PDB file of C-alpha atoms in Angstrom:
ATOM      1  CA  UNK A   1     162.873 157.245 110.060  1.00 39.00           C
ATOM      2  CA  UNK A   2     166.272 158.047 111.556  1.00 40.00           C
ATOM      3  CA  UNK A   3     166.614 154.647 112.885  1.00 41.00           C
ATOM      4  CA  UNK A   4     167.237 151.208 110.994  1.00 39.00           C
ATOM      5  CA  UNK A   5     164.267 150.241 109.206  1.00 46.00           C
ATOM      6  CA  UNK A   6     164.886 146.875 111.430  1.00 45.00           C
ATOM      7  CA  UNK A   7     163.003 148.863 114.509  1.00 67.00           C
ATOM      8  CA  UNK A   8     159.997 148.666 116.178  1.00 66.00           C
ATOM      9  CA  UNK A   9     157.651 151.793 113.977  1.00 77.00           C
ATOM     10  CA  UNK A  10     157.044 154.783 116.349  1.00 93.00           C
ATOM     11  CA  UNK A  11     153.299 155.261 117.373  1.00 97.00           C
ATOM     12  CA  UNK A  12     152.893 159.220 116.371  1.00 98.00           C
ATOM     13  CA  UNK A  13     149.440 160.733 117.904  1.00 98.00           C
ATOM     14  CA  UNK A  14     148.310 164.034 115.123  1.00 98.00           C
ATOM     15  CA  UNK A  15     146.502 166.497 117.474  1.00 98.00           C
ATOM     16  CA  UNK A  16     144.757 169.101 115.540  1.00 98.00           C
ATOM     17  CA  UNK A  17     140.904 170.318 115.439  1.00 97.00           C
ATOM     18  CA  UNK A  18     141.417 170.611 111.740  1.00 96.00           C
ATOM     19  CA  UNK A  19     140.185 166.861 109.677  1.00 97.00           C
ATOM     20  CA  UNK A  20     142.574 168.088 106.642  1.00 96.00           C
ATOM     21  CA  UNK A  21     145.474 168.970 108.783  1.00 96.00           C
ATOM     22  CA  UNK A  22     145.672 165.311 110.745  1.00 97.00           C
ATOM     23  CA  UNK A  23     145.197 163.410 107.524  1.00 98.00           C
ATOM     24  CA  UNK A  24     147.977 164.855 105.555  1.00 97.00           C
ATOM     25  CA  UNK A  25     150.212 164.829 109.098  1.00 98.00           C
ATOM     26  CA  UNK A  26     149.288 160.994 109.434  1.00 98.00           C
ATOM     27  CA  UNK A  27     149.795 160.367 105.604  1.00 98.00           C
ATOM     28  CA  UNK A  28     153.101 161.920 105.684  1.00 98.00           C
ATOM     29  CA  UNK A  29     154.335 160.003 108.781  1.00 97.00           C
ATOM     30  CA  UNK A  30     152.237 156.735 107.556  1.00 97.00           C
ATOM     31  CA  UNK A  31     154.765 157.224 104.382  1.00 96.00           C
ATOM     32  CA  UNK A  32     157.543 157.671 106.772  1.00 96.00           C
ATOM     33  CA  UNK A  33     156.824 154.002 108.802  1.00 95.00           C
ATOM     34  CA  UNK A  34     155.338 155.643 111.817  1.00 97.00           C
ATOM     35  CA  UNK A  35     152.159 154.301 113.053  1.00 97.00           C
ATOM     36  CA  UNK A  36     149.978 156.978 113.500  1.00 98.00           C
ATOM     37  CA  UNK A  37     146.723 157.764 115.501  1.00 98.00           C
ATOM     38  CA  UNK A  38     144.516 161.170 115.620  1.00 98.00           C
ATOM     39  CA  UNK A  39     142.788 163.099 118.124  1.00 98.00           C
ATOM     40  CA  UNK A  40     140.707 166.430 117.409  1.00 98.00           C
ATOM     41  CA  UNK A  41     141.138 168.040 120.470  1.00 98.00           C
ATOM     42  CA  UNK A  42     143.324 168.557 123.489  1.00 98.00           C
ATOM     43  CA  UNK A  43     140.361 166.273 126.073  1.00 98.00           C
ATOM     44  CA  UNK A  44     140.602 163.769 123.500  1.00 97.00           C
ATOM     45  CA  UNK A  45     144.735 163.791 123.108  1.00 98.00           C
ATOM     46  CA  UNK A  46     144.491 163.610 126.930  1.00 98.00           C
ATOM     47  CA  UNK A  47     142.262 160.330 126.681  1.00 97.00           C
ATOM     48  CA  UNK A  48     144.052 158.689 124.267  1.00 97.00           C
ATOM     49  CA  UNK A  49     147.720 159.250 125.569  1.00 97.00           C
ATOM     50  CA  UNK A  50     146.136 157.574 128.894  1.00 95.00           C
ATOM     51  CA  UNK A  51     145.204 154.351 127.231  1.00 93.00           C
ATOM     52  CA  UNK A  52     147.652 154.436 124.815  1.00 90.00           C
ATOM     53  CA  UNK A  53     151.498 154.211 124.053  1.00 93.00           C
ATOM     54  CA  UNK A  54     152.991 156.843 121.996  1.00 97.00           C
ATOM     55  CA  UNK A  55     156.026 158.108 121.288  1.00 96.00           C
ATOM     56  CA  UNK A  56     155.797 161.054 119.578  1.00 97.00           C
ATOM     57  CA  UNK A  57     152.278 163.944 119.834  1.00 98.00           C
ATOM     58  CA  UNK A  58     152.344 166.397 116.805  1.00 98.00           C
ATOM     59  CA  UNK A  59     150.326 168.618 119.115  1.00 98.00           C
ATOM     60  CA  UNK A  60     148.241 171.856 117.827  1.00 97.00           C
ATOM     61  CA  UNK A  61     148.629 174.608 119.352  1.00 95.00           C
ATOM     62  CA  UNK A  62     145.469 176.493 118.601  1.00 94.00           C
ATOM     63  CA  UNK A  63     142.562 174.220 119.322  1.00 95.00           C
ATOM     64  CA  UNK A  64     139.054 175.515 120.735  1.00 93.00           C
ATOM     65  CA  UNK A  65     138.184 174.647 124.560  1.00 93.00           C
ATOM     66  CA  UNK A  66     141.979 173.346 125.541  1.00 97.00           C
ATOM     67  CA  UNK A  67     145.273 174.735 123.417  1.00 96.00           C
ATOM     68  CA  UNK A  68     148.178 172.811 123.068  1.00 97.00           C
ATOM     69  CA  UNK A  69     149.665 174.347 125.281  1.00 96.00           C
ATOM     70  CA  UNK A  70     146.998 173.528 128.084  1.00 98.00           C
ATOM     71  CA  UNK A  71     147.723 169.652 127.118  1.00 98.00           C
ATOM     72  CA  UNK A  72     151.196 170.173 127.066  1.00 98.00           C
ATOM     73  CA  UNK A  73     151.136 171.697 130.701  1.00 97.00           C
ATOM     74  CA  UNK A  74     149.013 168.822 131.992  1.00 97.00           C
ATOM     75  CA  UNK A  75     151.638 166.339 129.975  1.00 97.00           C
ATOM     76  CA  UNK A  76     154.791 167.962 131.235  1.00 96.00           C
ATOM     77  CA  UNK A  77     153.673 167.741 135.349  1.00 96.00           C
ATOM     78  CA  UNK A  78     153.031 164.224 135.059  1.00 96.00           C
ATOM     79  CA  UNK A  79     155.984 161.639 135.485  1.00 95.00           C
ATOM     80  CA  UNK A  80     154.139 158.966 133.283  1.00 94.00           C
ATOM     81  CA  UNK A  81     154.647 160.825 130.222  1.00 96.00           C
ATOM     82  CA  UNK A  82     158.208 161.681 130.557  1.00 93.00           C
ATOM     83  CA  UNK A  83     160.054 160.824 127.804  1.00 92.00           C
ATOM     84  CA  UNK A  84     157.478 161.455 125.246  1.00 96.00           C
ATOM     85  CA  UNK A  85     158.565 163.980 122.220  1.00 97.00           C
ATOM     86  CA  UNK A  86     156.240 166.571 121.201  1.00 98.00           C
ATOM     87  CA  UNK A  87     156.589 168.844 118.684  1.00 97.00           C
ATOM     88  CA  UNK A  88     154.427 171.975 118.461  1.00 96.00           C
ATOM     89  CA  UNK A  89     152.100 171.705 115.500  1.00 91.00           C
ATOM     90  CA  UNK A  90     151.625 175.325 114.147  1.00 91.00           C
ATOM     91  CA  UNK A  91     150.487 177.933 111.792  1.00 86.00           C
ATOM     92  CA  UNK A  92     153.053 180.709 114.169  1.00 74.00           C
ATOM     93  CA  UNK A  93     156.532 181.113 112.317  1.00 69.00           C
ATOM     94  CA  UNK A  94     157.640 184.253 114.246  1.00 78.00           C
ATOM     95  CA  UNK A  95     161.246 183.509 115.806  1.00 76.00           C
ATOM     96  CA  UNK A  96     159.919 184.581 119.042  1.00 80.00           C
ATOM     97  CA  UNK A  97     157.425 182.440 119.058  1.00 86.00           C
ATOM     98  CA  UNK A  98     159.323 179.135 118.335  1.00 86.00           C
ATOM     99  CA  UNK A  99     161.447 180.337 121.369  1.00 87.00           C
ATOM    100  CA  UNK A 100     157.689 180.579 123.232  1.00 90.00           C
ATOM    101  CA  UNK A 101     156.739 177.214 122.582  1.00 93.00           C
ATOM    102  CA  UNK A 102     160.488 175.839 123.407  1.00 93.00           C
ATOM    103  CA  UNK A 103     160.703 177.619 126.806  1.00 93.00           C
ATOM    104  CA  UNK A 104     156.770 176.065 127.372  1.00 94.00           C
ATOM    105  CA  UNK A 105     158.611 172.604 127.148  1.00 96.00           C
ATOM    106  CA  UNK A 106     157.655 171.192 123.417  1.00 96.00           C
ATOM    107  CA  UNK A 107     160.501 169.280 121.992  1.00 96.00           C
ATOM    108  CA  UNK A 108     160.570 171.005 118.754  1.00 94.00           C
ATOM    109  CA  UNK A 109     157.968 172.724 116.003  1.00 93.00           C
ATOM    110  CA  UNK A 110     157.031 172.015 112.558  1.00 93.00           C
ATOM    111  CA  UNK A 111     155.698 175.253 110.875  1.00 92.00           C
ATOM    112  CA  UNK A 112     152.167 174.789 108.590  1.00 92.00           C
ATOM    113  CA  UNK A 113     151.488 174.329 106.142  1.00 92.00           C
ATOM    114  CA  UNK A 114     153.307 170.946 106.620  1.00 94.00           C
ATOM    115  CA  UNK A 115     155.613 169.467 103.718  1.00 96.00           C
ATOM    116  CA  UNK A 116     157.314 165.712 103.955  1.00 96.00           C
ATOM    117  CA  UNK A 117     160.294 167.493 103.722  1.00 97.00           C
ATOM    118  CA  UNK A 118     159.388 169.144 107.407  1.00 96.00           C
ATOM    119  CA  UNK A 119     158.164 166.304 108.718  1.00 97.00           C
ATOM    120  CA  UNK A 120     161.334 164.196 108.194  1.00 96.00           C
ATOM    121  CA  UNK A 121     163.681 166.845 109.121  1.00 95.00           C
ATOM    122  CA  UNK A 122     161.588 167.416 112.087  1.00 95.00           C
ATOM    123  CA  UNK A 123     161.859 163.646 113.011  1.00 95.00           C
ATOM    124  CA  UNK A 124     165.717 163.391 112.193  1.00 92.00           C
ATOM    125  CA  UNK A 125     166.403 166.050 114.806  1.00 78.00           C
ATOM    126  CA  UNK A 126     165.091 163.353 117.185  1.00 78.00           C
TER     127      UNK A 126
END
């Protein structure tokens, strides 16, 4: 973590509709001191950012029913959740597309297949 190992660990919600893909996200950040929790799907990010307190959504952008960018939208117009960092949480590498998902209002992206090596230096930015 970029802050002293003193501090409060950041709660990190892994939104993906892929099992594989949140466990190895939430083992990665689990190694990093973060205190993670998953959702498979944007309806259930929604619910669980509403009774919850995160810090951080690794959000996926290509979900079935409601994309990330659909929860992002819905995050982004409502004042509660200002303040929260999410980072896009895709398989899309094209330049333009980073530039997409920046201009849609995600804080930053981490490119998969997801290393630790990403993940902190995705987190440092922070």
């Amino acid at each position: 973590m970029s802050e002293s190992s003193s501090s409060t660990p950041k709660n990190v919600l892994v939104v993906d509709d892929n099992v594989i893909n949140r466990r190895l996200a939430s083992a990665f950040l689990g190694r990093l001191g973060y205190v993670t929790d998953q959702a498979e799907d944007g309806p259930s990010a929604l619910a669980k950012l509403e009774n919850g307190r995160f810090d951080i959504v690794f959000l996926d952008i290509s979900m079935p029913g409601m994309s990330g960018e659909e929860v992002l939208a819905k995050l982004r117009t409502d004042s509660r959740f200002n303040g929260l960092y999410v980072i896009a949480y895709t398989a899309h590498a094209l330049p333009e597309e980073k530039q997409h998902l920046i201009d849609a209002g995600f804080d930053d992206l981490l490119i998969k297949p997801i290393t630790m090596k990403a993940v902190e230096a995705v987190l440092s930015s922070r």
